[in-house]
XYZ file of C-alpha atoms in Angstrom:
610
model
C -16.907 32.858 -56.687
C -15.695 34.944 -53.767
C -19.111 34.720 -52.107
C -19.137 30.959 -52.625
C -15.713 30.608 -50.987
C -16.817 32.740 -48.067
C -19.958 30.616 -47.648
C -17.851 27.430 -47.704
C -15.508 28.873 -45.070
C -18.402 29.806 -42.797
C -19.944 26.362 -43.321
C -16.722 24.624 -42.337
C -16.312 26.909 -39.309
C -19.885 26.179 -38.239
C -19.335 22.449 -38.705
C -16.207 22.637 -36.558
C -18.037 24.458 -33.771
C -20.922 22.001 -33.988
C -18.549 19.044 -33.653
C -16.855 20.691 -30.684
C -20.253 21.372 -29.114
C -21.143 17.717 -29.551
C -18.034 16.498 -27.705
C -19.993 16.103 -24.512
C -17.277 14.004 -22.893
C -15.031 17.068 -22.858
C -17.646 19.209 -21.117
C -17.293 19.039 -17.312
C -20.808 20.519 -16.929
C -22.340 17.384 -18.427
C -23.527 14.611 -16.078
C -20.985 11.861 -15.474
C -22.954 9.147 -17.257
C -23.545 11.418 -20.266
C -19.800 12.009 -20.595
C -19.027 8.304 -20.328
C -21.699 7.361 -22.885
C -20.590 10.047 -25.322
C -16.954 8.981 -25.191
C -17.747 5.277 -25.357
C -19.691 5.639 -28.612
C -16.661 7.329 -30.216
C -14.144 4.633 -29.221
C -12.882 1.823 -31.415
C -12.279 -1.653 -30.003
C -8.531 -0.989 -30.122
C -8.952 2.178 -28.069
C -11.062 0.316 -25.525
C -8.530 -2.487 -25.163
C -5.821 0.161 -24.720
C -7.731 1.623 -21.786
C -7.784 -1.810 -20.138
C -3.983 -2.047 -20.380
C -1.567 -0.955 -17.651
C 2.156 -1.110 -18.474
C 5.355 -0.591 -16.484
C 7.292 2.661 -16.711
C 10.338 0.827 -18.098
C 8.548 -0.122 -21.313
C 6.392 3.014 -21.602
C 7.099 5.908 -23.960
C 5.022 8.735 -25.427
C 4.853 6.865 -28.745
C 3.658 3.646 -27.103
C 1.047 5.607 -25.156
C -0.190 7.119 -28.398
C 0.009 4.128 -30.702
C -1.567 1.625 -28.317
C -3.993 4.000 -26.536
C -2.548 2.884 -23.176
C -4.864 3.657 -20.260
C -2.442 3.388 -17.338
C 1.230 3.161 -16.346
C 2.760 2.004 -13.070
C 6.051 2.032 -11.233
C 6.827 -1.332 -9.687
C 8.945 -1.523 -6.541
C 12.145 0.469 -7.114
C 11.159 1.533 -10.644
C 12.274 5.160 -10.891
C 13.162 7.603 -13.699
C 16.768 7.714 -12.503
C 18.757 6.858 -9.349
C 17.817 9.335 -6.619
C 15.477 10.984 -9.109
C 14.457 14.555 -8.343
C 10.851 15.616 -8.059
C 11.269 17.399 -11.402
C 12.361 14.111 -13.006
C 9.227 12.376 -11.759
C 6.887 15.147 -12.886
C 8.553 15.415 -16.293
C 8.409 11.668 -16.833
C 4.720 11.424 -15.925
C 3.887 14.469 -18.039
C 5.763 13.128 -21.068
C 3.755 9.920 -20.917
C 0.563 11.871 -20.317
C 1.217 14.031 -23.362
C 1.564 10.862 -25.390
C -1.854 9.709 -24.163
C -3.403 13.129 -24.832
C -2.079 13.152 -28.389
C -4.379 10.292 -29.381
C -7.461 10.897 -31.476
C -9.761 11.179 -28.451
C -7.196 12.543 -25.980
C -8.069 10.199 -23.099
C -5.673 10.868 -20.185
C -3.758 8.000 -18.621
C -3.614 7.330 -14.887
C -0.246 6.559 -13.255
C -0.090 4.169 -10.292
C 2.462 3.380 -7.608
C 2.642 1.432 -4.347
C 2.529 3.504 -1.187
C 3.137 0.899 1.504
C 3.832 2.281 4.976
C 5.519 0.545 7.867
C 3.612 1.854 10.881
C -0.106 1.284 10.596
C -1.375 0.003 13.944
C -2.895 3.380 14.759
C -6.272 5.009 15.236
C -8.588 5.731 12.299
C -8.390 9.523 12.553
C -4.593 9.449 12.510
C -4.659 7.037 9.596
C -6.935 9.395 7.660
C -4.390 12.176 8.181
C -1.624 9.817 7.048
C -3.680 9.076 3.933
C -4.029 12.782 3.206
C -0.280 13.326 3.598
C 0.459 10.309 1.414
C -1.839 11.681 -1.276
C -0.034 15.020 -1.276
C 3.381 13.401 -1.565
C 2.258 11.035 -4.323
C 0.646 13.878 -6.286
C 3.784 15.982 -5.776
C 5.597 13.560 -8.088
C 2.838 13.766 -10.704
C 1.305 10.381 -9.830
C -2.476 10.165 -9.371
C -3.080 6.566 -8.221
C -1.858 4.727 -5.103
C -2.153 0.958 -4.705
C -3.335 1.393 -1.116
C -4.774 0.367 1.326
C -4.036 -3.305 1.833
C -7.114 -4.491 3.728
C -5.972 -8.082 4.109
C -6.764 -9.731 7.426
C -3.482 -11.438 8.314
C -4.324 -14.654 10.142
C -0.784 -16.035 10.206
C 2.351 -13.905 10.812
C 4.422 -16.339 8.770
C 2.948 -14.570 5.730
C 5.504 -12.230 4.148
C 2.931 -9.462 3.636
C 1.612 -9.461 7.195
C 3.019 -5.991 7.866
C 0.844 -4.641 5.058
C -2.213 -5.816 7.012
C -3.688 -3.831 9.875
C -4.764 -6.730 12.071
C -5.899 -10.322 12.480
C -9.288 -8.865 13.458
C -11.576 -7.733 10.641
C -13.163 -5.062 12.864
C -9.851 -3.219 13.161
C -9.202 -3.596 9.437
C -12.682 -2.188 8.755
C -11.981 0.824 10.963
C -8.679 1.442 9.199
C -10.415 1.873 5.834
C -10.663 5.470 7.040
C -7.398 5.936 5.149
C -9.510 5.898 1.959
C -11.136 9.332 2.479
C -7.680 10.526 3.505
C -6.291 9.428 0.143
C -9.305 10.296 -1.986
C -11.238 12.974 -0.106
C -14.442 12.831 1.916
C -17.351 11.249 0.102
C -20.158 13.765 -0.591
C -23.306 13.124 1.426
C -25.480 12.474 -1.617
C -23.146 9.976 -3.300
C -24.714 6.888 -4.845
C -23.692 3.560 -3.362
C -20.505 2.138 -4.808
C -19.677 5.073 -7.078
C -15.966 5.956 -6.819
C -15.067 9.365 -5.481
C -11.765 11.215 -5.785
C -11.717 14.937 -5.095
C -10.823 16.798 -8.299
C -7.641 18.841 -8.240
C -4.115 17.808 -7.340
C -4.246 17.002 -3.634
C -5.904 13.561 -3.724
C -5.223 10.219 -5.405
C -7.318 7.268 -6.479
C -7.075 4.521 -3.863
C -7.032 0.758 -4.276
C -8.492 -1.755 -1.791
C -6.464 -4.953 -2.029
C -6.147 -7.905 -2.416
C -9.595 -9.231 -3.153
C -10.180 -11.505 -1.263
C -8.734 -13.771 1.445
C -5.043 -13.100 0.808
C -4.285 -12.998 4.545
C -5.689 -16.456 5.216
C -3.514 -18.737 3.098
C -2.346 -22.117 4.379
C 0.720 -21.692 6.640
C 0.898 -18.042 5.611
C 2.438 -18.916 2.248
C 2.179 -15.935 -0.096
C -0.081 -16.328 -3.145
C -1.272 -19.690 -1.818
C -4.659 -21.222 -1.068
C -7.104 -19.951 1.553
C -9.079 -22.950 2.776
C -12.172 -21.605 4.489
C -15.891 -22.060 4.123
C -18.244 -19.499 2.619
C -19.272 -18.161 6.037
C -15.646 -17.760 7.163
C -14.614 -15.900 4.007
C -17.502 -13.477 4.296
C -17.223 -12.909 8.049
C -13.424 -12.530 8.299
C -11.955 -11.477 4.954
C -14.806 -9.652 3.218
C -16.126 -7.033 5.716
C -13.446 -4.392 4.998
C -14.529 -4.407 1.346
C -18.041 -3.404 2.446
C -16.534 -0.342 4.136
C -14.158 0.442 1.277
C -16.931 0.408 -1.318
C -19.168 2.445 0.984
C -16.404 5.060 1.296
C -16.110 5.406 -2.481
C -12.853 3.555 -3.112
C -11.889 4.055 -6.748
C -10.348 0.664 -7.511
C -10.030 -2.870 -6.142
C -7.042 -5.139 -6.828
C -7.520 -8.894 -7.156
C -5.427 -11.294 -5.069
C -2.907 -13.789 -6.405
C -4.250 -16.262 -3.889
C -6.923 -18.904 -4.343
C -10.065 -19.654 -2.401
C -10.566 -23.380 -1.847
C -8.386 -24.099 -4.871
C -9.941 -21.561 -7.236
C -7.711 -18.708 -8.419
C -9.152 -15.329 -7.437
C -8.080 -13.824 -10.784
C -10.512 -16.235 -12.439
C -13.290 -16.148 -9.824
C -16.284 -14.603 -11.581
C -18.662 -15.392 -8.716
C -16.726 -13.193 -6.305
C -15.298 -10.494 -8.610
C -18.432 -9.887 -10.663
C -21.183 -11.650 -8.742
C -20.334 -10.314 -5.299
C -18.109 -7.228 -5.619
C -19.732 -5.673 -8.673
C -23.295 -6.975 -8.539
C -24.036 -7.385 -4.825
C -21.839 -4.635 -3.352
C -22.617 -2.349 -6.333
C -18.959 -1.408 -6.769
C -18.740 1.013 -9.712
C -15.009 1.711 -9.828
C -12.639 -0.536 -11.743
C -11.094 -3.868 -10.799
C -7.383 -4.230 -11.530
C -5.249 -7.350 -11.649
C -2.082 -7.725 -9.628
C 1.344 -7.706 -11.325
C 1.107 -10.346 -14.087
C -1.883 -11.658 -12.188
C -3.698 -13.230 -15.109
C -0.514 -15.015 -16.208
C -0.551 -16.815 -12.857
C -4.033 -18.237 -13.359
C -2.168 -21.193 -14.859
C 0.732 -23.125 -13.390
C 3.339 -22.513 -14.594
C 2.462 -18.891 -15.356
C 1.688 -17.998 -18.986
C 1.341 -21.696 -19.863
C -2.032 -21.185 -21.551
C -2.267 -17.463 -22.117
C -5.410 -17.569 -24.247
C -7.231 -19.239 -21.383
C -5.759 -16.795 -18.857
C -6.964 -13.744 -20.806
C -10.403 -15.262 -21.259
C -10.734 -16.347 -17.628
C -9.411 -13.096 -16.144
C -11.437 -10.699 -18.266
C -14.633 -12.773 -18.003
C -14.147 -12.958 -14.228
C -14.588 -9.185 -14.210
C -11.054 -7.764 -14.182
C -11.205 -4.396 -15.938
C -7.578 -3.265 -16.068
C -4.756 -5.732 -16.569
C -1.349 -5.004 -15.033
C 1.140 -6.004 -17.725
C 4.523 -4.790 -16.527
C 6.912 -6.669 -18.801
C 5.091 -7.008 -22.122
C 1.640 -5.995 -23.208
C 1.153 -6.798 -26.907
C 0.497 -10.484 -26.157
C -2.455 -9.359 -24.072
C -3.825 -6.701 -26.391
C -3.552 -8.966 -29.443
C -5.160 -11.882 -27.638
C -7.997 -9.808 -26.215
C -8.720 -8.207 -29.593
C -8.822 -11.633 -31.212
C -11.136 -13.087 -28.581
C -13.578 -10.198 -28.872
C -13.617 -10.470 -32.663
C -14.329 -14.217 -32.333
C -17.129 -13.512 -29.790
C -15.289 -15.512 -27.112
C -15.394 -12.419 -24.906
C -18.551 -10.365 -25.501
C -18.342 -6.671 -26.326
C -20.556 -6.003 -23.303
C -17.728 -7.157 -21.008
C -15.249 -4.810 -22.720
C -17.718 -1.928 -22.473
C -18.290 -2.602 -18.770
C -14.542 -2.490 -18.124
C -13.942 0.707 -20.085
C -16.938 2.511 -18.562
C -15.528 1.811 -15.114
C -12.049 3.043 -16.036
C -13.430 6.206 -17.633
C -15.711 6.790 -14.647
C -12.690 6.991 -12.344
C -10.802 9.287 -14.724
C -13.783 11.617 -15.148
C -14.489 11.719 -11.404
C -10.859 12.642 -10.711
C -10.992 15.545 -13.131
C -8.176 14.119 -15.275
C -9.851 15.230 -18.495
C -9.841 18.841 -17.295
C -6.456 18.844 -15.558
C -4.300 15.973 -16.851
C -0.791 17.397 -16.428
C 1.248 17.634 -13.257
C 3.305 20.595 -12.094
C 5.698 21.466 -9.278
C 3.132 23.264 -7.112
C 3.277 20.517 -4.459
C 7.057 20.140 -4.434
C 7.245 21.563 -0.912
C 4.996 18.745 0.344
C 7.524 16.003 -0.365
C 9.194 15.109 2.919
C 7.833 18.272 4.522
C 8.364 18.946 8.206
C 4.619 18.630 8.818
C 4.534 15.181 7.237
C 7.585 14.010 9.161
C 5.982 15.202 12.377
C 2.857 13.270 11.435
C 4.950 10.159 10.828
C 6.658 10.679 14.181
C 3.246 10.895 15.865
C 2.224 7.661 14.144
C 5.383 5.941 15.379
C 4.884 6.768 19.038
C 1.157 5.941 18.934
C 1.776 2.566 17.291
C 4.462 1.451 19.765
C 3.301 -1.334 22.085
C 4.903 -1.737 25.512
C 4.894 -5.478 26.195
C 6.930 -5.636 29.399
C 7.975 -2.937 31.862
C 10.165 -4.200 34.676
C 10.895 -7.710 35.893
C 8.585 -6.858 38.746
C 5.416 -4.971 37.852
C 5.775 -2.716 40.883
C 9.206 -1.568 39.677
C 8.764 -0.285 36.087
C 11.856 0.640 34.125
C 10.109 2.972 31.671
C 10.047 5.858 31.174
C 13.822 6.074 31.229
C 15.703 8.874 32.929
C 17.252 11.253 30.426
C 20.036 12.168 32.809
C 22.342 9.213 33.396
C 26.136 9.103 33.483
C 26.550 6.485 30.788
C 24.167 4.399 28.709
C 24.658 1.690 26.095
C 22.826 1.486 22.801
C 23.328 -1.843 21.041
C 21.843 -3.998 18.329
C 21.828 -4.351 14.564
C 18.766 -2.101 14.170
C 19.811 0.837 16.327
C 21.529 2.776 13.559
C 19.961 1.499 10.339
C 17.247 3.423 8.491
C 16.855 0.637 5.945
C 15.961 -1.791 8.725
C 13.595 0.745 10.286
C 11.686 1.172 7.016
C 11.522 -2.443 5.844
C 10.403 -3.541 2.387
C 8.894 -1.337 -0.326
C 11.432 1.366 0.513
C 13.698 2.654 -2.276
C 13.684 -0.892 -3.682
C 10.970 -3.548 -3.733
C 12.786 -5.628 -1.096
C 13.996 -2.586 0.803
C 17.575 -1.551 1.488
C 20.067 -1.627 4.343
C 21.935 1.189 6.010
C 21.564 4.959 6.000
C 22.941 5.975 2.603
C 19.725 6.029 0.560
C 17.168 7.264 3.092
C 16.747 10.592 4.846
C 15.535 10.219 8.411
C 16.387 9.776 12.066
C 17.722 6.463 13.361
C 16.714 5.258 16.795
C 20.322 5.794 17.938
C 20.286 9.399 16.769
C 16.882 9.904 18.374
C 18.248 8.686 21.709
C 21.202 11.069 21.428
C 18.803 13.895 20.584
C 16.700 13.181 23.669
C 19.025 12.444 26.593
C 20.625 15.122 28.715
C 23.744 16.682 27.147
C 25.799 15.343 30.046
C 24.810 11.709 29.344
C 27.455 9.669 27.580
C 25.785 7.511 24.892
C 27.960 4.587 23.839
C 26.946 2.659 20.720
C 28.218 -0.831 19.963
C 26.469 -3.042 17.439
C 27.134 -6.407 19.125
C 29.114 -5.966 22.343
C 30.514 -8.984 24.170
C 29.536 -9.699 27.757
C 32.839 -8.427 29.189
C 32.451 -5.055 27.476
C 28.998 -4.607 28.994
C 30.077 -5.715 32.471
C 33.149 -3.505 32.719
C 31.853 -0.160 31.457
C 29.515 0.901 34.233
C 26.392 1.510 32.145
C 23.307 2.835 33.920
C 21.071 0.928 31.506
C 21.087 -0.353 27.927
C 18.746 -0.032 24.950
C 18.997 -2.999 22.588
C 17.408 -2.586 19.150
C 17.026 -5.796 17.150
C 14.587 -7.287 14.652
C 14.005 -8.472 11.090
C 15.832 -7.575 7.895
C 13.721 -5.923 5.146
C 11.560 -8.069 2.880
C 8.482 -7.906 0.685
C 5.878 -10.409 -0.450
C 6.972 -14.065 -0.743
C 10.554 -13.229 0.226
C 9.221 -12.480 3.688
C 7.474 -15.815 4.137
C 9.058 -17.369 7.223
C 8.639 -20.659 9.020
C 10.734 -19.649 12.048
C 9.942 -15.918 12.543
C 13.268 -15.323 14.278
C 15.115 -12.051 14.666
C 18.280 -11.865 12.568
C 21.739 -12.605 13.942
C 23.466 -11.409 15.999
C 20.255 -10.260 17.720
C 19.879 -13.224 20.106
C 23.497 -13.022 21.307
C 23.249 -9.230 21.664
C 20.211 -9.623 23.923
C 21.976 -12.313 25.962
C 25.269 -10.435 26.349
C 23.679 -7.113 27.264
C 20.676 -8.103 29.327
C 22.666 -10.521 31.502
C 24.886 -7.675 32.682
C 22.767 -4.517 32.910
C 19.155 -3.383 33.022
C 17.978 -3.536 29.440
C 15.162 -2.378 27.228
C 14.733 -4.377 24.051
C 13.109 -2.607 21.112
C 11.937 -4.990 18.383
C 11.840 -3.596 14.832
C 9.739 -6.018 12.792
C 6.798 -6.289 10.443
C 5.003 -8.771 12.716
C 5.309 -10.663 15.991
C 8.549 -12.645 16.115
C 9.988 -15.251 18.480
C 10.732 -13.530 21.806
C 9.683 -16.111 24.386
C 13.213 -17.535 24.896
C 14.527 -14.085 25.857
C 11.636 -12.639 27.805
C 12.906 -13.603 31.273
C 16.240 -11.837 30.661
C 14.633 -8.635 29.429
C 13.613 -5.839 31.794
C 11.404 -4.024 29.284
C 10.173 -4.954 25.813
C 8.805 -2.618 23.137
C 7.269 -3.604 19.804
C 8.237 -0.782 17.444
C 7.004 -2.527 14.256
C 8.528 -0.758 11.220
C 8.799 2.844 12.373
C 10.081 4.172 9.070
C 12.210 7.288 8.908
C 11.101 8.870 12.161
C 13.010 7.038 14.888
C 12.462 10.050 17.124
C 8.973 8.706 17.796
C 10.539 5.724 19.586
C 12.638 7.952 21.835
C 9.577 10.138 22.525
C 7.977 7.269 24.437
C 11.092 5.605 25.861
C 12.066 8.753 27.723
C 8.586 9.826 28.766
C 7.980 12.867 26.584
C 4.875 10.972 25.511
C 3.016 8.017 26.991
C 2.941 4.470 25.708
C -0.662 3.883 24.635
C -0.569 1.266 21.837
C -2.338 -2.093 21.933
C -1.562 -5.255 19.983
C -3.607 -5.510 16.794
C -2.413 -9.101 16.408
C -1.609 -11.956 18.763
C 2.000 -12.363 19.896
C 2.672 -16.105 19.943
C 5.009 -18.069 22.185
C 6.160 -20.570 19.555
C 5.700 -20.865 15.795
C 4.347 -24.354 16.498
C 1.170 -22.650 17.732
C 0.493 -20.998 14.393
C -1.935 -20.162 13.026
C -3.391 -18.827 16.281
C -5.867 -15.995 16.472
C -7.970 -14.561 19.256
C -10.957 -16.803 19.872
C -9.212 -20.030 18.822
C -9.606 -23.022 21.140
C -5.817 -23.438 21.418
C -5.246 -19.743 22.251
C -2.207 -19.502 24.532
C -0.211 -16.415 23.530
C 2.874 -14.789 24.948
C 0.924 -11.525 24.726
C -2.759 -11.577 23.757
C -4.538 -9.563 21.103
C -5.346 -6.118 22.534
C -2.545 -6.211 25.132
C -0.378 -3.177 25.779
C 0.989 -1.594 28.958
C 0.698 2.148 29.427
C 2.891 4.806 30.967
C 2.418 8.450 31.867
C 4.506 11.219 30.316
C 7.147 12.662 32.632
C 8.213 16.008 31.254
C 11.651 17.207 32.253
C 12.865 13.935 33.778
């Protein structure tokens, strides 16, 4: 009896080892396709549907991760563990959800995504790659492994509320700026197969996301989520080229656009999502919907959800972003597969792609976050990099009312100077949308950084008296003996459709501030905006004009160029119009008559010690 029990014990032990040996998907030495195939054959339909489901942090919990086999979680704009959450709070939250995912029968790790939208992006490809690398470190520092970046839209109309997320109206510039992808993900190995996603294993890189596929920057009148009316040749020559580069550089994911192409919703466009992106470009990462993107296939949204699920999944969307509720989707998809409305082959294609990204990233080997990168968050090196990006993205549009008498660079030593304008001392305005909250914030309370006013004070000679007044009247300016004035005005923060604008004007009291100041003293106007705005009515009054875009936290980069510590070198990546009545107007158009043309930008020379 004793011998029999011993034999049974050994048999069970051997069986356990054999089963472990057969878990090829857990063996990092196995080829990628072997791991995917091994895991796929072990998965139930419910587990596969769970992998295709991305839910918002607010409705996620370890139990939900476990019970529904959830494949991904995201933070929408402003969705945080707690107000002013610490890095520990972020890491603990992500790890708690990850542990829920790992506690499932197969232990498939989840991937956590977040938007990483940056305000200053009109810069050179090498600098953008370094920005991508810094972004990856800061995202991973919070435990998050997936950034919904870059936006490779080609903005053809600045009235569009997402224009600042786009690099240019010119697809060639947008193509060059896909160099942020190896910054985020790591450099693609030389022997990589075409279209296969690549993310360096470890905790210093994130999965990227090329978005929004395709044509989102070409909608009629720049209306967000609207219709892009363009022929086949135009779509492929203007809006598609950056996707060639993104796929070639191993981008892990592609997000589908809310917009339509010639009346057909992109979230339901099988010809482009599957036929072109997956089949022709050989993209092997996964395709993700936008926030409630399949709901919006119908108008009104969610009106015929069965159709939306069928159309979106059959179009080729692999992961569905379901921020508010997810059981409607999972139940509907399960039912449609069981009724053979959606074939199992489509589900398997989606899950293989999701698993491919997770395996490539090394999530199965190293799924949990730690605090090892805590010192990267807001580090001095990253702030210096942001400052460099600010000064290199500045565009000097006017320098002196007479070209032979430039006003910039400014003298640091002056008896008394005026700094005015609603944007001079406002970090929220400097950063724009997608900062702290989805629509951004105002003021300096919630953001750590350097305002343009503080940067000016940091830069001028200690003997110079810097006077700040938000909106001075003309008499104040005339009677105070200022050597010169710096007026900082622009747009208020916005994101997506809330930024759609038919007038593209700077906010009040900006126009009166320009008039009151520039009529009385030599003035430099710095425009803080996500796009070109109406400046033609003021241009004659202004001595010098600088487009600062959305410089973010590092206002010191603006002062670096204003006072000659560094040169102005930036060029316009988009046309600066005279009147909104000209729009849309892009370089090459027959009616092209800009205030400042695409590619324009005056230069200066640095003057150390002025």
